Short mmCIF file of C-alpha atoms in Angstrom, two decimals:
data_model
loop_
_atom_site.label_atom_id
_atom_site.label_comp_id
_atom_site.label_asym_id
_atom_site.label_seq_id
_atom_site.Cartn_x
_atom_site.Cartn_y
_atom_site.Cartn_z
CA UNK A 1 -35.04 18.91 3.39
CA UNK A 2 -32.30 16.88 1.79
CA UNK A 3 -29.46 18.91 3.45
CA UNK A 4 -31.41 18.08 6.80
CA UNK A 5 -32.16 14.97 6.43
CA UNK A 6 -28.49 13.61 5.29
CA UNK A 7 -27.01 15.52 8.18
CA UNK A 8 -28.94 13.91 10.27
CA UNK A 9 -28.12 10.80 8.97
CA UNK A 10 -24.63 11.78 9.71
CA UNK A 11 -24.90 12.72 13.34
CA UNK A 12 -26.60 9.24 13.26
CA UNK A 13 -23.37 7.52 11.71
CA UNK A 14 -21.16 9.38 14.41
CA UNK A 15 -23.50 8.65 17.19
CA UNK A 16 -23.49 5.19 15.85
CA UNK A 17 -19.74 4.58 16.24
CA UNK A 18 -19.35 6.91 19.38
CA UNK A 19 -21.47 4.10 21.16
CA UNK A 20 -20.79 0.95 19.53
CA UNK A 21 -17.57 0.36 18.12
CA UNK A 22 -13.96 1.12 19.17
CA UNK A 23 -10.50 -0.17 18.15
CA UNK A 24 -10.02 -4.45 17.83
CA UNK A 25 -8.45 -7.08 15.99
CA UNK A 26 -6.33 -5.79 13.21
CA UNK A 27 -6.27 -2.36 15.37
CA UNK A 28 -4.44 -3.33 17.92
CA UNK A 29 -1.83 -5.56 15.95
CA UNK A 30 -1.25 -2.45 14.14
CA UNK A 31 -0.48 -0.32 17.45
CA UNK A 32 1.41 -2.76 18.71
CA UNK A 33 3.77 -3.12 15.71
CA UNK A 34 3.94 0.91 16.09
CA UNK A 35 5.64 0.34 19.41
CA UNK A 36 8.24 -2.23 18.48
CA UNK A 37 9.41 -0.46 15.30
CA UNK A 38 10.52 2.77 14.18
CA UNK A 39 8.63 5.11 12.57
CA UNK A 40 9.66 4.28 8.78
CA UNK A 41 9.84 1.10 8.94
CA UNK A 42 6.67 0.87 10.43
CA UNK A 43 5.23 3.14 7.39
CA UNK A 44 6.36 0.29 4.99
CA UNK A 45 5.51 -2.56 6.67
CA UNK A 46 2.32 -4.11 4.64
CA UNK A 47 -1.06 -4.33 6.27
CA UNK A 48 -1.38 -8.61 5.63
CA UNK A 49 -1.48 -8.10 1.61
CA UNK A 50 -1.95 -4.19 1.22
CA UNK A 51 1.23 -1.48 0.43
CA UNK A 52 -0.42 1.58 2.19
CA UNK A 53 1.42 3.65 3.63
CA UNK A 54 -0.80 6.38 4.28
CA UNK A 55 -2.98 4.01 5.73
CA UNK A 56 -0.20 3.85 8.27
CA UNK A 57 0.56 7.18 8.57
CA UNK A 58 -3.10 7.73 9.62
CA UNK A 59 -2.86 5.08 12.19
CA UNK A 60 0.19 6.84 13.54
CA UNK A 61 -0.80 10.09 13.62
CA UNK A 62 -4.07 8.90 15.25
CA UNK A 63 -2.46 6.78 18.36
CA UNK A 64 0.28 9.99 18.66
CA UNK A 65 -2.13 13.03 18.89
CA UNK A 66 -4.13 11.04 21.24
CA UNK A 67 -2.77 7.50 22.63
CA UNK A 68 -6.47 4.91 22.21
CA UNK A 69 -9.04 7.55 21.58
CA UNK A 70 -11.40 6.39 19.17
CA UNK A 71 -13.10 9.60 18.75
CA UNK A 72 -10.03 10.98 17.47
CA UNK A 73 -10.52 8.25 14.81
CA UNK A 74 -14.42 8.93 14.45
CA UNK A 75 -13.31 12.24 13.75
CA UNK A 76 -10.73 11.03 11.13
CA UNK A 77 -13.31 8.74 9.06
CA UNK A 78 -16.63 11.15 9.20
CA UNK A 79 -14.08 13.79 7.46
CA UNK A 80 -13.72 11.58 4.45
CA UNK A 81 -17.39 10.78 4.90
CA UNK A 82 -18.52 14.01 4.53
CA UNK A 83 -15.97 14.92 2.20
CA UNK A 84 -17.50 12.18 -0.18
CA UNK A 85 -21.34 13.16 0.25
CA UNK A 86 -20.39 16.62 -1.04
CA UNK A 87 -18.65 15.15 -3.94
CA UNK A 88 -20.91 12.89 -4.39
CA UNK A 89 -23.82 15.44 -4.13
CA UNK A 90 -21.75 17.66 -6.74
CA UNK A 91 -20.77 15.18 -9.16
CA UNK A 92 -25.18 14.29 -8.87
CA UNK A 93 -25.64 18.19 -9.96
CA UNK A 94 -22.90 17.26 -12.78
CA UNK A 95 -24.59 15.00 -14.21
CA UNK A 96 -27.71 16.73 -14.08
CA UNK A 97 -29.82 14.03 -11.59
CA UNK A 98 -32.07 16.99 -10.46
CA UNK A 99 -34.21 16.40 -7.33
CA UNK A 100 -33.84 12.79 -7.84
CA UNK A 101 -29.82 12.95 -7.07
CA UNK A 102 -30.70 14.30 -3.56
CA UNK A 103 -32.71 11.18 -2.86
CA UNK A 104 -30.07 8.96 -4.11
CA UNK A 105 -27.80 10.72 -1.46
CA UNK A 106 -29.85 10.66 1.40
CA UNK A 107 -29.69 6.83 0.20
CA UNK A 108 -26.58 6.30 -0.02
CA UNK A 109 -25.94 7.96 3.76
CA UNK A 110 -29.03 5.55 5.35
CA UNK A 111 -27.59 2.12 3.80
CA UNK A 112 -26.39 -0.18 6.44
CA UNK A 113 -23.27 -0.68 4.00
CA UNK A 114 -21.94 2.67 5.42
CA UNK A 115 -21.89 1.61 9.05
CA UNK A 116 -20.68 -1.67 8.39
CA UNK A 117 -17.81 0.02 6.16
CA UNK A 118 -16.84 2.49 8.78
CA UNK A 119 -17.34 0.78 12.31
CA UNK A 120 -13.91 -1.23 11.76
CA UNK A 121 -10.93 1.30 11.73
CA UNK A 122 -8.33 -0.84 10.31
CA UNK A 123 -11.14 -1.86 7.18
CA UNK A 124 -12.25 1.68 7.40
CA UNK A 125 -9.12 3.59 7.41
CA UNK A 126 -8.38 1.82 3.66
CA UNK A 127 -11.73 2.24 2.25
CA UNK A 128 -13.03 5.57 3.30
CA UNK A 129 -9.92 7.51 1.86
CA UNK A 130 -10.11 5.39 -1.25
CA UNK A 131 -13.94 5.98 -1.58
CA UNK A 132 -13.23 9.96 -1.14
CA UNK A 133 -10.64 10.06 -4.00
CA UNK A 134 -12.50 7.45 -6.09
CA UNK A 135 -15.50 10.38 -6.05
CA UNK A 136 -13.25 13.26 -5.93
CA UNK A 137 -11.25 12.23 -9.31
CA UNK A 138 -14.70 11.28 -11.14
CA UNK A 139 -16.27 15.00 -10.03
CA UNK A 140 -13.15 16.49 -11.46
CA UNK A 141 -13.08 14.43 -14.50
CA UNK A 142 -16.77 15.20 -15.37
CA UNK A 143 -16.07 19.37 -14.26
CA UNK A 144 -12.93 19.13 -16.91
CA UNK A 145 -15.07 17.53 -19.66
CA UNK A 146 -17.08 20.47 -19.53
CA UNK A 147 -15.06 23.31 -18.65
CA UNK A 148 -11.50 22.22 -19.91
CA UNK A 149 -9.56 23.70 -16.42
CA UNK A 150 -6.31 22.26 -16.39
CA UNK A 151 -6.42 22.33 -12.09
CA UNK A 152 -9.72 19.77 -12.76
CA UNK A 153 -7.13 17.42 -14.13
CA UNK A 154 -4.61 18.06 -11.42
CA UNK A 155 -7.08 17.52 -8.71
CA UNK A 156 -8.26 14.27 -10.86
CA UNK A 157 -4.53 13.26 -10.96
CA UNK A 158 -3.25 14.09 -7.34
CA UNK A 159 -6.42 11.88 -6.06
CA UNK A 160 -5.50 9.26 -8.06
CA UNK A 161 -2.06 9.23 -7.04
CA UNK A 162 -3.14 9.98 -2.97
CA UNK A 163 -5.56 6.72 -3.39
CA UNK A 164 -2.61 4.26 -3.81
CA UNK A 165 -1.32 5.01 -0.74
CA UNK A 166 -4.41 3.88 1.41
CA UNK A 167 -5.57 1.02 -0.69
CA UNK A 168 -4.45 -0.63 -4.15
CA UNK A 169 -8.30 -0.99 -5.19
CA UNK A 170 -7.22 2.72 -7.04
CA UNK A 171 -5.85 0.66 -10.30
CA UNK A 172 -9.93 1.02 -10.56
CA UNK A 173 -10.20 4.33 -10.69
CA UNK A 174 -9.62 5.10 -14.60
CA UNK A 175 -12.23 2.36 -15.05
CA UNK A 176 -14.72 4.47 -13.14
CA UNK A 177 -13.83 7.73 -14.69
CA UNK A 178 -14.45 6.53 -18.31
CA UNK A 179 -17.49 4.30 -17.29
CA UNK A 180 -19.24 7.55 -15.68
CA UNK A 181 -17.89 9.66 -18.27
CA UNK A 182 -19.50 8.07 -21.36
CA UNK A 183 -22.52 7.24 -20.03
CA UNK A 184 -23.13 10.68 -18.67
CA UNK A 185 -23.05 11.99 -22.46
CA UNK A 186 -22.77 9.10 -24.60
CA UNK A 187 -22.78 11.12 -27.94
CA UNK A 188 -20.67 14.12 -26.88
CA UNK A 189 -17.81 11.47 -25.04
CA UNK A 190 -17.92 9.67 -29.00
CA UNK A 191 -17.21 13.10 -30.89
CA UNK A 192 -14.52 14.12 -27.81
CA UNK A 193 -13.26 10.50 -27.27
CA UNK A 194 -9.49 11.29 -28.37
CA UNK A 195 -9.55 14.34 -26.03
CA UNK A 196 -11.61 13.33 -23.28
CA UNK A 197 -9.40 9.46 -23.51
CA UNK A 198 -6.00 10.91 -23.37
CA UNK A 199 -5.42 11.82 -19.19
CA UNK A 200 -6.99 8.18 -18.57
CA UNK A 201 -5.25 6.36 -20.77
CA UNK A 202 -1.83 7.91 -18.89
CA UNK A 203 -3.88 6.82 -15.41
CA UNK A 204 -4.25 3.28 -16.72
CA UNK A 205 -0.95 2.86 -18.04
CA UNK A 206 -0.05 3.59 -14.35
CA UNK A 207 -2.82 1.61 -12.82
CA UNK A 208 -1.24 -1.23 -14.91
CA UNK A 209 1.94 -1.06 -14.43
CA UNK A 210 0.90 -0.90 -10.55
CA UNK A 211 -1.12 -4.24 -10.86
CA UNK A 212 1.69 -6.04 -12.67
CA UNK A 213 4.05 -5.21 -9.87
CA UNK A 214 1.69 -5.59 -7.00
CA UNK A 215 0.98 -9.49 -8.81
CA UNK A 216 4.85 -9.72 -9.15
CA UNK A 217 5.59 -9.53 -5.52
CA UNK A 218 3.03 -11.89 -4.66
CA UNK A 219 3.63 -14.32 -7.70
CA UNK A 220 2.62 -17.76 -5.55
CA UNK A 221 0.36 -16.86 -3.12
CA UNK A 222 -3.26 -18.71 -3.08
CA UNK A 223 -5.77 -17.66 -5.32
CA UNK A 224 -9.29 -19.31 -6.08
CA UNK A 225 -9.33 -21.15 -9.71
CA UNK A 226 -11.09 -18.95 -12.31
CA UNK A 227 -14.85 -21.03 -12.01
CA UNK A 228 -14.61 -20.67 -8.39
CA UNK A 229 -13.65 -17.07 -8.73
CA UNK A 230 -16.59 -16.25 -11.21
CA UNK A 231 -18.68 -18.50 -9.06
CA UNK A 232 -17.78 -15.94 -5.99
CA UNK A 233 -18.22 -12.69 -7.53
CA UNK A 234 -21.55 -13.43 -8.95
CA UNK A 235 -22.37 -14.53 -5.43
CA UNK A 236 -21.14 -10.99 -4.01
CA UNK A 237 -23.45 -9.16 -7.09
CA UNK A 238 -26.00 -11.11 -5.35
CA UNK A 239 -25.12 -9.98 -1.80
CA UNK A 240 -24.72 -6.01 -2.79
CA UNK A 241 -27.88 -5.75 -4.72
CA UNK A 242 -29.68 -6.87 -1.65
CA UNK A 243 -28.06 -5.50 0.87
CA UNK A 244 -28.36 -1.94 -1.17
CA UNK A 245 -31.81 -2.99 -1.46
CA UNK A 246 -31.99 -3.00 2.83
CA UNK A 247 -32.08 -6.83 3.26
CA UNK A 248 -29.82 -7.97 5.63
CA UNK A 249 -27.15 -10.12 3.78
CA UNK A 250 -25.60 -11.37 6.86
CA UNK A 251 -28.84 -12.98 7.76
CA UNK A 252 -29.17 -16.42 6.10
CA UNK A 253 -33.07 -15.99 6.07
CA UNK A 254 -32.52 -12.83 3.87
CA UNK A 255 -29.88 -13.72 1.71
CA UNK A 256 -28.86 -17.57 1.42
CA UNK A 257 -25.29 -18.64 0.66
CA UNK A 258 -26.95 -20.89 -2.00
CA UNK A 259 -29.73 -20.47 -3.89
CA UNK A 260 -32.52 -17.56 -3.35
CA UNK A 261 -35.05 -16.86 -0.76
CA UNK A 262 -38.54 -14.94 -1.35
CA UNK A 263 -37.06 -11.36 -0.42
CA UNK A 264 -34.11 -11.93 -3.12
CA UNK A 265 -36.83 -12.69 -5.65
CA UNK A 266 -38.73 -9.65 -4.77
CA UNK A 267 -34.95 -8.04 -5.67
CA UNK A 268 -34.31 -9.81 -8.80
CA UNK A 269 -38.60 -8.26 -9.98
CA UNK A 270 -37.22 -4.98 -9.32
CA UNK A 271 -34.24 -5.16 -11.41
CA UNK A 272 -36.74 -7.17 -14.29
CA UNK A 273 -38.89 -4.09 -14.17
CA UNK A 274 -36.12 -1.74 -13.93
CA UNK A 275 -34.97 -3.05 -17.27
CA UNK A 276 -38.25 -3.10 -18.75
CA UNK A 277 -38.80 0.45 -17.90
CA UNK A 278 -35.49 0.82 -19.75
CA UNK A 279 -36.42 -0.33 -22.78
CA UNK A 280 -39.95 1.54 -22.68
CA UNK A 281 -38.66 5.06 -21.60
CA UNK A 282 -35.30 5.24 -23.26
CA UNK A 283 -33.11 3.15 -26.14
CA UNK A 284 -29.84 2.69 -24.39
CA UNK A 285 -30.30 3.30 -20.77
CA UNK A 286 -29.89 -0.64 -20.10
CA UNK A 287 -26.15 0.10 -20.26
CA UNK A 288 -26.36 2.14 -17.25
CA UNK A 289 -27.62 -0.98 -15.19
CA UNK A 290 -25.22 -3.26 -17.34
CA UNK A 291 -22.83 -1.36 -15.88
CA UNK A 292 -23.72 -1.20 -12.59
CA UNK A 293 -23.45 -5.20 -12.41
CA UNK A 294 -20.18 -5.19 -14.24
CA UNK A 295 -18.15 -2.53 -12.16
CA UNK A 296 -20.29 -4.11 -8.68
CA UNK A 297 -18.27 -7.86 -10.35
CA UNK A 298 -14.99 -5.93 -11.26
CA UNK A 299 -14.48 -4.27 -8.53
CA UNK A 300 -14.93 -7.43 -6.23
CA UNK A 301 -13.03 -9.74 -8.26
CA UNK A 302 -9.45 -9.24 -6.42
CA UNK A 303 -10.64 -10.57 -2.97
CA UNK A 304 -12.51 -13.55 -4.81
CA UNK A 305 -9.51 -13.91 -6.66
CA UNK A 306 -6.99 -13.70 -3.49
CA UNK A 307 -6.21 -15.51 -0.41
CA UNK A 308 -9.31 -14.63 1.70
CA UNK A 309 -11.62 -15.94 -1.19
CA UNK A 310 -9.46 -19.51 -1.04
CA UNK A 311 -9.60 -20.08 2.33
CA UNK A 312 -12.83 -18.63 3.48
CA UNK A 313 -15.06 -19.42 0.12
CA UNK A 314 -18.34 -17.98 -0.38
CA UNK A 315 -18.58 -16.86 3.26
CA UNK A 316 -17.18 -13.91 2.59
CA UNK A 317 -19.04 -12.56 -0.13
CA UNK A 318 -21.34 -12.22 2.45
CA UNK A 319 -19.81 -9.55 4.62
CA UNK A 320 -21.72 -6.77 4.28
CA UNK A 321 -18.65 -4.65 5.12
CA UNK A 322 -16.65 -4.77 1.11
CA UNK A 323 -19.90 -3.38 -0.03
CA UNK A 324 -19.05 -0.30 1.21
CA UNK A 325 -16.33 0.37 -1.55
CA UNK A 326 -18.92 -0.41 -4.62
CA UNK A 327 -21.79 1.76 -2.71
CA UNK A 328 -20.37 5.25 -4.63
CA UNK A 329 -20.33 3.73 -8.13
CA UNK A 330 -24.00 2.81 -7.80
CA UNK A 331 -25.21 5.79 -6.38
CA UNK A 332 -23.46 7.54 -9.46
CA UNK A 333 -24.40 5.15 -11.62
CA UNK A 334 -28.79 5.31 -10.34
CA UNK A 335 -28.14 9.01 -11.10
CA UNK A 336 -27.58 8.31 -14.61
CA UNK A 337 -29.95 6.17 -14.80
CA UNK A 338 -32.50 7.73 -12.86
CA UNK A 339 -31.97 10.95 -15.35
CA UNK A 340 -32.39 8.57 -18.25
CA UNK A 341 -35.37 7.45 -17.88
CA UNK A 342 -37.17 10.15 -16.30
CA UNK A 343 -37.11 12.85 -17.83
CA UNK A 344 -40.59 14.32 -18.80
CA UNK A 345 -42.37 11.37 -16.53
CA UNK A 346 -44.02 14.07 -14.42
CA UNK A 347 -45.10 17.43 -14.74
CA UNK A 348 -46.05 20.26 -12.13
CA UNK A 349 -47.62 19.20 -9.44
CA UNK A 350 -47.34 15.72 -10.04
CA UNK A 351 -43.54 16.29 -9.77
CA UNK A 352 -43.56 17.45 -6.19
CA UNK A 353 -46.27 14.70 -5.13
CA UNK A 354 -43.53 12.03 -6.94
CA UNK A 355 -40.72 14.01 -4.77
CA UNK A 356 -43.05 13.49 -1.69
CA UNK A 357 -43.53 9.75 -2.34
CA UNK A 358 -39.52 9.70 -3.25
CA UNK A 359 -38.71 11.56 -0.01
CA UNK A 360 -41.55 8.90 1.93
CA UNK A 361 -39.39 6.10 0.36
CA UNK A 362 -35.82 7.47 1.53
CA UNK A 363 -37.13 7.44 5.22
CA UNK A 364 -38.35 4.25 4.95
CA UNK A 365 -35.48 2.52 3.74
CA UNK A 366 -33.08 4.20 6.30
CA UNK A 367 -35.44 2.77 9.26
CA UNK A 368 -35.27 -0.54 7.23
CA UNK A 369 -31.22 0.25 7.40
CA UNK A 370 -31.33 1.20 11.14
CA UNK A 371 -33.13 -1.89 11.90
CA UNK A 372 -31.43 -4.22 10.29
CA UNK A 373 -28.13 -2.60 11.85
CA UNK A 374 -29.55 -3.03 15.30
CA UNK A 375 -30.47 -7.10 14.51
CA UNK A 376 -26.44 -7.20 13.35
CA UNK A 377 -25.85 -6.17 16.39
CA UNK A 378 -27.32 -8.84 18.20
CA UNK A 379 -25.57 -11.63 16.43
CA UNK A 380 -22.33 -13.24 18.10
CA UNK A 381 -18.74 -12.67 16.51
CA UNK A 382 -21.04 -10.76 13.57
CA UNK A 383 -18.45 -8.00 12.80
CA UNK A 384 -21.56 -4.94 14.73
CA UNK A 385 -21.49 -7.52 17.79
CA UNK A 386 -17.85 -7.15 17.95
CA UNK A 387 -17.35 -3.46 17.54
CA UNK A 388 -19.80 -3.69 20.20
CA UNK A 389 -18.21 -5.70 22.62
CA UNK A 390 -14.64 -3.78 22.07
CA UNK A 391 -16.50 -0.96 22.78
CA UNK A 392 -17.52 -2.14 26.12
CA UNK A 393 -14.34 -4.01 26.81
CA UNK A 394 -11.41 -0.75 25.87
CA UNK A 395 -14.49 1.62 27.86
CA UNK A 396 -13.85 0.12 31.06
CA UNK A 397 -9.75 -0.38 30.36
CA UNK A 398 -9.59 3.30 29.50
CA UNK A 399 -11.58 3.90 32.67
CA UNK A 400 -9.45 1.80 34.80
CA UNK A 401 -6.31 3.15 33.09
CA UNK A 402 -7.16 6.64 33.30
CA UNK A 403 -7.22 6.35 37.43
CA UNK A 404 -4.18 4.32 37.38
CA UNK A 405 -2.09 6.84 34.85
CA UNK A 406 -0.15 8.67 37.29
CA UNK A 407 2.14 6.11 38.76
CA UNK A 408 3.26 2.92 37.87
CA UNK A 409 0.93 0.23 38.12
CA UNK A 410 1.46 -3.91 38.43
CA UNK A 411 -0.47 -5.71 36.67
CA UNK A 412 -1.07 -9.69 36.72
CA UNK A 413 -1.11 -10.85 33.31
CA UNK A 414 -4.59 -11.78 31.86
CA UNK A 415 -5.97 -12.78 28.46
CA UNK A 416 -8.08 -10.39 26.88
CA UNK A 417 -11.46 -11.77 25.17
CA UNK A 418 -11.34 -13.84 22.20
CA UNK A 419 -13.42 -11.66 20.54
CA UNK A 420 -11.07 -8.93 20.48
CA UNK A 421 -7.77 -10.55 18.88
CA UNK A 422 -9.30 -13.57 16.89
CA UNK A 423 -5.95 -14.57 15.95
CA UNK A 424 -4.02 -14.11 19.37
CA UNK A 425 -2.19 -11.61 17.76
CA UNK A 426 -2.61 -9.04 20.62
CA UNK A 427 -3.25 -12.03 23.28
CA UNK A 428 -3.25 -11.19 26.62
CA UNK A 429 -2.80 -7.50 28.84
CA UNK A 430 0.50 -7.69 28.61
CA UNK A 431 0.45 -6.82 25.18
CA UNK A 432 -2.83 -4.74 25.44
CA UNK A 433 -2.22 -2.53 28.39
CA UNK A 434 1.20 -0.90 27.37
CA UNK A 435 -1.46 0.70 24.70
CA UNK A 436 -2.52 2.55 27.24
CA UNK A 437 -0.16 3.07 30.30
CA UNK A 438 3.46 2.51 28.70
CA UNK A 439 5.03 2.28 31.96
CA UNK A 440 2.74 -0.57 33.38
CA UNK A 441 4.60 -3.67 34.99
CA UNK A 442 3.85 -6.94 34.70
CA UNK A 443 4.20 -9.84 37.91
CA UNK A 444 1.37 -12.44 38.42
CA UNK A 445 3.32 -13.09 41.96
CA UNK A 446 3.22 -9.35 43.34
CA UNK A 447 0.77 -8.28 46.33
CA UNK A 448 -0.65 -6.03 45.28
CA UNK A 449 -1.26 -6.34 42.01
CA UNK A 450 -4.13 -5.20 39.48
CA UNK A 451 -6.36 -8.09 37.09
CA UNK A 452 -8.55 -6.97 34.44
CA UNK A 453 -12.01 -9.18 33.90
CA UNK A 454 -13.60 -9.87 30.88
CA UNK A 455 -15.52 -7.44 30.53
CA UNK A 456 -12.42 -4.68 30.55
CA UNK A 457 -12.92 -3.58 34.37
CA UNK A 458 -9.80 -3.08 36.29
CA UNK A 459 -9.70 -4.14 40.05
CA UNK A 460 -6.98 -4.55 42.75
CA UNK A 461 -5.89 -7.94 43.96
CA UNK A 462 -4.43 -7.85 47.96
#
């Protein structure tokens, strides 16, 4: 049922992006730049703040095996999907979840954070590789602790080192691995802690020296003052818990920029009783959802710290789409939890009646998801409505393109919609349609000529 249900939930995620998103903004900048540089210097060129280069190389190989076809790049992110609900389901066996971890995945694949994470590829194309490794390293770390293979610690290292090159949010990574580690086994980590310590302390060493160099080059740049940063990331705890929770952070009726609303109370009752049930079922297991809050703030606390959090304030602790990154860490971290404190609770029967109410609850929450992906949607220049509107725009250029592709077409030049380039950095067709057909020409005076609309159709002027 669990197997079913998540791969379902899947086929939903790829239908999902097959019908409402497509390349846009940051996409297009980045195949543009492909074009007017050569191949290596294009694979060090930064993405705005971020040294990725296999972020880059995945861009490249993407446009080169198949010039603007998005489900080429579907393809690419539901591979490191998938690859990190089978970690994740294996590192939920690790840690000994039971039937319980299968909910928590089938939870983890209905929250809205994956959509919004994955409908962007130029956000997407950091995060989902960096999610995969971030879960493959912790599954590894937990199979070494009990087996001792030496290849668990390769496999921990190489996706360590392979998470640098698609986003620098990796420096994180040792953090996770001891965090998950200890409170897995809190007693056996103590008596093994020299052991067990050792590979991540060489990890963080790196992860450091990384950080100091990454600050080095940008010594100068904008950064939020410490208050305003603290200010921010308890903000963004705010967002994630809800929006985990299947509100709809985006909307200002769900989630306020200031203050709470009724729903976020209902939130902050859960978590009250969540630690209460803590401290009746198991001394200790509020560290689990200490921790959760701690590594949701950590792990946030670079973009309130950087640029983005300066000029665009608490706004952007409010798109939904940097949850995506924490999502893993929770899931992991429920698991615990979840094992903690309920073990022995039911019995027998009772235990597949609770499954059957569990299972009842899963559903619900990924219609809640699906709906409140479907009112994001409907919002204009909300990140959904714009994956939307590419969609439609780059359907009908591809259409018109693909019956223009054998000769050499004129075009008059046009500016695309503002939605799709919101800083004019791909402006107009003359810098969009060469994307498509590299031989196009360009002369607003020649009869006849071609004009695309706004809405991405292509038609013939006489």
């Amino acid at each position: 049922m669990v197997v079913a249900t998540t791969v379902a939930l899947v086929v939903h995620l790829a239908w999902y992006l097959h019908r409402h998103s497509d390349f846009s903004n940051d996409d297009l900048d980045n195949f543009v730049l492909m074009q007017h540089t050569g191949f290596w210097q294009y694979l060090m060129t930064p993405v705005d703040v971020h040294y990725v280069p296999l972020h880059r190389l995945m861009s490249w190989l993407v446009y080169h095996v198949a010039p603007m076809n998005f489900s080429v790049a579907i393809a690419v992110l539901l591979a490191f999907h998938i690859g990190t609900l089978v970690f994740l389901a294996r590192t939920l066996r690790l840690l000994q979840a039971g039937p319980v971890g299968g909910l928590i995945l089938c939870g983890y694949a209905a929250s809205a954070m994956i959509v919004y994470g994955l409908v962007w590829w130029a956000h997407a194309e950091c995060r989902a590789p960096y999610v995969f490794m971030d879960v493959c390293a912790i599954y590894n770390y937990l199979a070494w602790m009990k087996d001792g293979r030496r290849a668990r610690l390769f496999c921990m290292a190489l996706a360590f080192v392979l998470a640098f090159g698609f986003y620098e949010k990796a420096v994180l990574i040792p953090v996770h691995l001891v965090l998950v580690g200890y409170l897995s086994d809190e007693h056996r980590f103590r008596s093994h802690a020299k052991a067990w310590l050792t590979p991540v302390a060489w990890m963080l060493l790196g992860a450091l020296g990384y950080a100091l160099g990454y600050l080095w080059i940008h010594r100068g740049a904008a950064s939020s003052p410490p208050l305003q940063a603290i200010r921010a990331d308890l903000e963004f705890a705010k967002v994630f818990f809800a929006t985990a929770s299947g509100m709809g952070a985006e909307d200002a009726h769900d989630v306020p920029e200031h203050g709470l609303s009724l729903r976020l109370l209902c939130v902050l009752f859960a978590g009250c009783v969540a630690v209460l049930w803590s401290a009746i079922r198991r001394r200790g297991s509020w560290k689990v959802l200490l921790a959760a809050l701690l590594v949701v703030m950590l792990d946030f606390l670079p973009i309130t710290l950087s640029n983005r959090g300066t000029w665009i304030g608490l706004r952007i602790m409010h798109q939904t789409r940097y949850g995506y990154e924490e999502l893993h860490m929770f899931a992991l971290l429920a698991g615990i939890w979840c094992t903690q404190v309920s073990a022995g609770v039911v019995l027998g029967v009772h235990r597949k009646v609770a499954w059957g109410l569990g299972f009842a609850l899963v559903l619900a929450y990924a219609a809640v998801n699906i709906g409140y992906v479907r009112s994001g949607r409907q919002q204009p220049l909300g990140l959904l409505w714009m994956m939307d509107q590419s969609h439609h725009y780059l359907g009908n250029v591809r259409a018109g393109t693909a019956q223009l592709s054998g000769g050499m077409p004129v075009f008059q030049n046009d500016r695309v919609p503002h939605y799709l380039s919101l800083f004019w950095i791909t402006p107009d067709t003359r810098t969009l349609l060469p994307l498509f057909l590299p031989h196009a020409k360009f002369d607003d005076t020649a009869v006849p000529r071609y004009t695309v609309l706004q809405d991405g159709r292509i038609v013939q002027l006489q």
